[in-house]
Short mmCIF file of C-alpha atoms in Angstrom, two decimals:
data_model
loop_
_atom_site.label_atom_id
_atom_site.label_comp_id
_atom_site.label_asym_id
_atom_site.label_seq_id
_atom_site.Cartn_x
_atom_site.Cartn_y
_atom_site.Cartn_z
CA UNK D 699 22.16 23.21 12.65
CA UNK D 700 19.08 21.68 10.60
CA UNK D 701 20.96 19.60 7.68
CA UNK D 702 19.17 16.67 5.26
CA UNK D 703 21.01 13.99 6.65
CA UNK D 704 18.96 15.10 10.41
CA UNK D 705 16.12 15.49 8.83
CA UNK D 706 12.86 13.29 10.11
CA UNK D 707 10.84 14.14 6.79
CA UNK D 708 13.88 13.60 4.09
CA UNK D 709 15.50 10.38 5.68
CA UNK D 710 11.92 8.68 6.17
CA UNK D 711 10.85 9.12 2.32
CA UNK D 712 14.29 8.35 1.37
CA UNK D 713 13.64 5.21 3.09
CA UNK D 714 10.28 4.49 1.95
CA UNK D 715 11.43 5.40 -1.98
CA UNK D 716 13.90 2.91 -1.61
CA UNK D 717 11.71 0.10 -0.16
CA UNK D 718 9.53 0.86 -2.84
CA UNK D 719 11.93 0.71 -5.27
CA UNK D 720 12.80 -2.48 -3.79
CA UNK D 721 9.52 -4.28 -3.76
CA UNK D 722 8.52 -2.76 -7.33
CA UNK D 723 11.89 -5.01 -8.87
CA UNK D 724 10.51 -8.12 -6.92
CA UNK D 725 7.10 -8.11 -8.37
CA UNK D 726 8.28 -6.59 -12.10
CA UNK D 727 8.49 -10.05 -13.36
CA UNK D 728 4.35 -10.17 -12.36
CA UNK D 729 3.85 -7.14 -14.08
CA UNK D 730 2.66 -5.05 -10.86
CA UNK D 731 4.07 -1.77 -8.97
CA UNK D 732 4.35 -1.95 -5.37
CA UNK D 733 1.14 0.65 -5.28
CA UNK D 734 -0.67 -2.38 -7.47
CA UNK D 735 0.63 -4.43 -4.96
CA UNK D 736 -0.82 -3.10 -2.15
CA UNK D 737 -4.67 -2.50 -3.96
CA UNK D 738 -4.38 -6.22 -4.23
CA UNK D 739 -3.48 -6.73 -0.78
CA UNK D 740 -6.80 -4.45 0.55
CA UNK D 741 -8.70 -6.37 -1.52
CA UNK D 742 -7.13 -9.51 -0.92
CA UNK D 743 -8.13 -8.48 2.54
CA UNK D 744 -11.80 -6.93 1.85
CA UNK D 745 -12.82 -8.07 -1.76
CA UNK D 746 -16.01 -6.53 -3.29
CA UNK D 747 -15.52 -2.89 -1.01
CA UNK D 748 -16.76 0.01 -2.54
CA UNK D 749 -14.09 2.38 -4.64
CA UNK D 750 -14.30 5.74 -2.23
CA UNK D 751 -13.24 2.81 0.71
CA UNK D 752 -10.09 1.54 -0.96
CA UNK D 753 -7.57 4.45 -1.18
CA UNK D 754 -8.37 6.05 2.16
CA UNK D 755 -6.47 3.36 4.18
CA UNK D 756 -4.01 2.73 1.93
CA UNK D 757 -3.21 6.85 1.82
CA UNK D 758 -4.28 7.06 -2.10
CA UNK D 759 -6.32 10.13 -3.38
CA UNK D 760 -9.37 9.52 -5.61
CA UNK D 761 -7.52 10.68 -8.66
CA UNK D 762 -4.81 8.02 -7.95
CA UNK D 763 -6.62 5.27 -7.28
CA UNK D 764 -8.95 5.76 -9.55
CA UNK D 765 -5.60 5.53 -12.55
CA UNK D 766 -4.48 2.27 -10.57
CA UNK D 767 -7.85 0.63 -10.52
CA UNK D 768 -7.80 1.82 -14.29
CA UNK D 769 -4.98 -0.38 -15.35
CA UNK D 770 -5.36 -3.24 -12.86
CA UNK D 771 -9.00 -3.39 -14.51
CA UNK D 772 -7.15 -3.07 -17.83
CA UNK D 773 -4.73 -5.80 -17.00
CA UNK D 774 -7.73 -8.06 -15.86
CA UNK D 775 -6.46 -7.94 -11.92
CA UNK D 776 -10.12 -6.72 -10.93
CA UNK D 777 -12.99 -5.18 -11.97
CA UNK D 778 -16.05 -2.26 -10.95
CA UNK D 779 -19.14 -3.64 -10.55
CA UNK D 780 -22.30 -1.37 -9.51
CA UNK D 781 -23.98 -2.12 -6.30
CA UNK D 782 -27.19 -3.79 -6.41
CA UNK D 783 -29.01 -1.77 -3.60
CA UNK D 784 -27.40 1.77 -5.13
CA UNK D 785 -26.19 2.11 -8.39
CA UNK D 786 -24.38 5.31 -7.12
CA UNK D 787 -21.98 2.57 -5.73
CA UNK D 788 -19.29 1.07 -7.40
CA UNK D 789 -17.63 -1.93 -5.53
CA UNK D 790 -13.96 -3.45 -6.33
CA UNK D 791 -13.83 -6.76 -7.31
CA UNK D 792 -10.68 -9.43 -7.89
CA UNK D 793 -10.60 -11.15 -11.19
CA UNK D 794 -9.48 -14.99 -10.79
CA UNK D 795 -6.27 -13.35 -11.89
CA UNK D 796 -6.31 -10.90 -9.08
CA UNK D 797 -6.71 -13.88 -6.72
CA UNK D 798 -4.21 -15.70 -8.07
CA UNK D 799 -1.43 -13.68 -7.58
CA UNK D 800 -1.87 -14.17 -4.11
CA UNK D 801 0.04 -17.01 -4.10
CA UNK D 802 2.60 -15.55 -6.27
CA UNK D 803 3.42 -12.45 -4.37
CA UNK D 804 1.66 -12.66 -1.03
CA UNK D 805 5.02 -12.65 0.57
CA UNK D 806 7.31 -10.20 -1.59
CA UNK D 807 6.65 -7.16 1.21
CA UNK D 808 7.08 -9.57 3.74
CA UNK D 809 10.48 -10.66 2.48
CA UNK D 810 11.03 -6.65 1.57
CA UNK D 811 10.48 -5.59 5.38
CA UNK D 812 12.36 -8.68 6.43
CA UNK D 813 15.23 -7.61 4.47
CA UNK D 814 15.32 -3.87 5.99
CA UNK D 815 15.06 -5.19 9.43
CA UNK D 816 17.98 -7.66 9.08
CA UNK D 817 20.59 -7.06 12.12
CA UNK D 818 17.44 -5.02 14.11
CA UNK D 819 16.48 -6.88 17.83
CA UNK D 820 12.56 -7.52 18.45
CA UNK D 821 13.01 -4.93 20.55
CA UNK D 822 14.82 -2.18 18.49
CA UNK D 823 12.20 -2.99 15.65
CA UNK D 824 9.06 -2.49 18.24
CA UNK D 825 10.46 0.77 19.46
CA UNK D 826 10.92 2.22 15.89
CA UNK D 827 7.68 1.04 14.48
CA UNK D 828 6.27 2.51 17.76
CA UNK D 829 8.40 5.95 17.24
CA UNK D 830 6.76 6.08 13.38
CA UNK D 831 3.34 5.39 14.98
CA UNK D 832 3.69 8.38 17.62
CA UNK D 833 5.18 10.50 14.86
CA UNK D 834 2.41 9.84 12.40
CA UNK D 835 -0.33 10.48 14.74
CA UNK D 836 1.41 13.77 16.02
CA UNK D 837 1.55 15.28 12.26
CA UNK D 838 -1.78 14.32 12.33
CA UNK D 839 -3.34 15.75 14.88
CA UNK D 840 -6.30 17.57 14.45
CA UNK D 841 -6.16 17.18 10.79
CA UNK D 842 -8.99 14.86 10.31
#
């Protein structure tokens, strides 16, 4: 019988919510959500990428990155700056704040996911991420 407690879909957001919820306490003191968190880490990556480029990979609508790039602007983490070749273009840049806080939470994630794997083999933690991987790209299919 189907329960909650067997279910793919409820146990892996319950698990993700409460990673999240995790992470978000760590980098309260900074003033950033985990969602902040990982804006800054695309652009850490990628700085100066247009807007319509930065949610897809990180799984964000337009709407909702458009409110976080609102208040990280806001909160002087970054900041929209036309392109120079179209002005239809609006690139993401890092403030010197935004870059900053590299250094200051670069790792928190890291330590986050280090935490949840605690007592998990190289092994056990390959399979799994390889399990989400195959599970992802099954809901996926022929989606895109």
């Amino acid at each position: 019988m189907w329960t909650l407690d067997k279910s793919l879909g409820f146990l892996t957001t319950r698990t993700a919510r409460s990673m999240k919820r995790v992470l978000d306490a760590k980098l309260a003191d900074y003033g950033l959500t985990a969602t902040q968190y990982i804006v800054l880490v695309r652009l850490w990556e990628e700085d100066g990428i247009p807007q319509t480029q930065l949610g897809e990979p990180l799984y964000l609508d337009n709407p909702t990155i458009t409110g976080i790039i609102d208040r990280m602007e806001r909160d002087g983490l970054l900041e929209r700056r036309r392109d120079g070749d179209d002005r239809r273009v609006v690139n993401v840049y890092l403030t010197e704040k935004g870059r900053g806080f590299r250094g200051k939470v670069g790792k928190l994630a890291e330590q986050t996911d280090a935490e949840a794997w605690e007592g998990f083999s190289e092994s056990q933690k390959n399979e799994l991420l390889d399990q989400l991987n195959r599970i992802w790209k099954k809901m996926n299919e022929g989606l895109g």
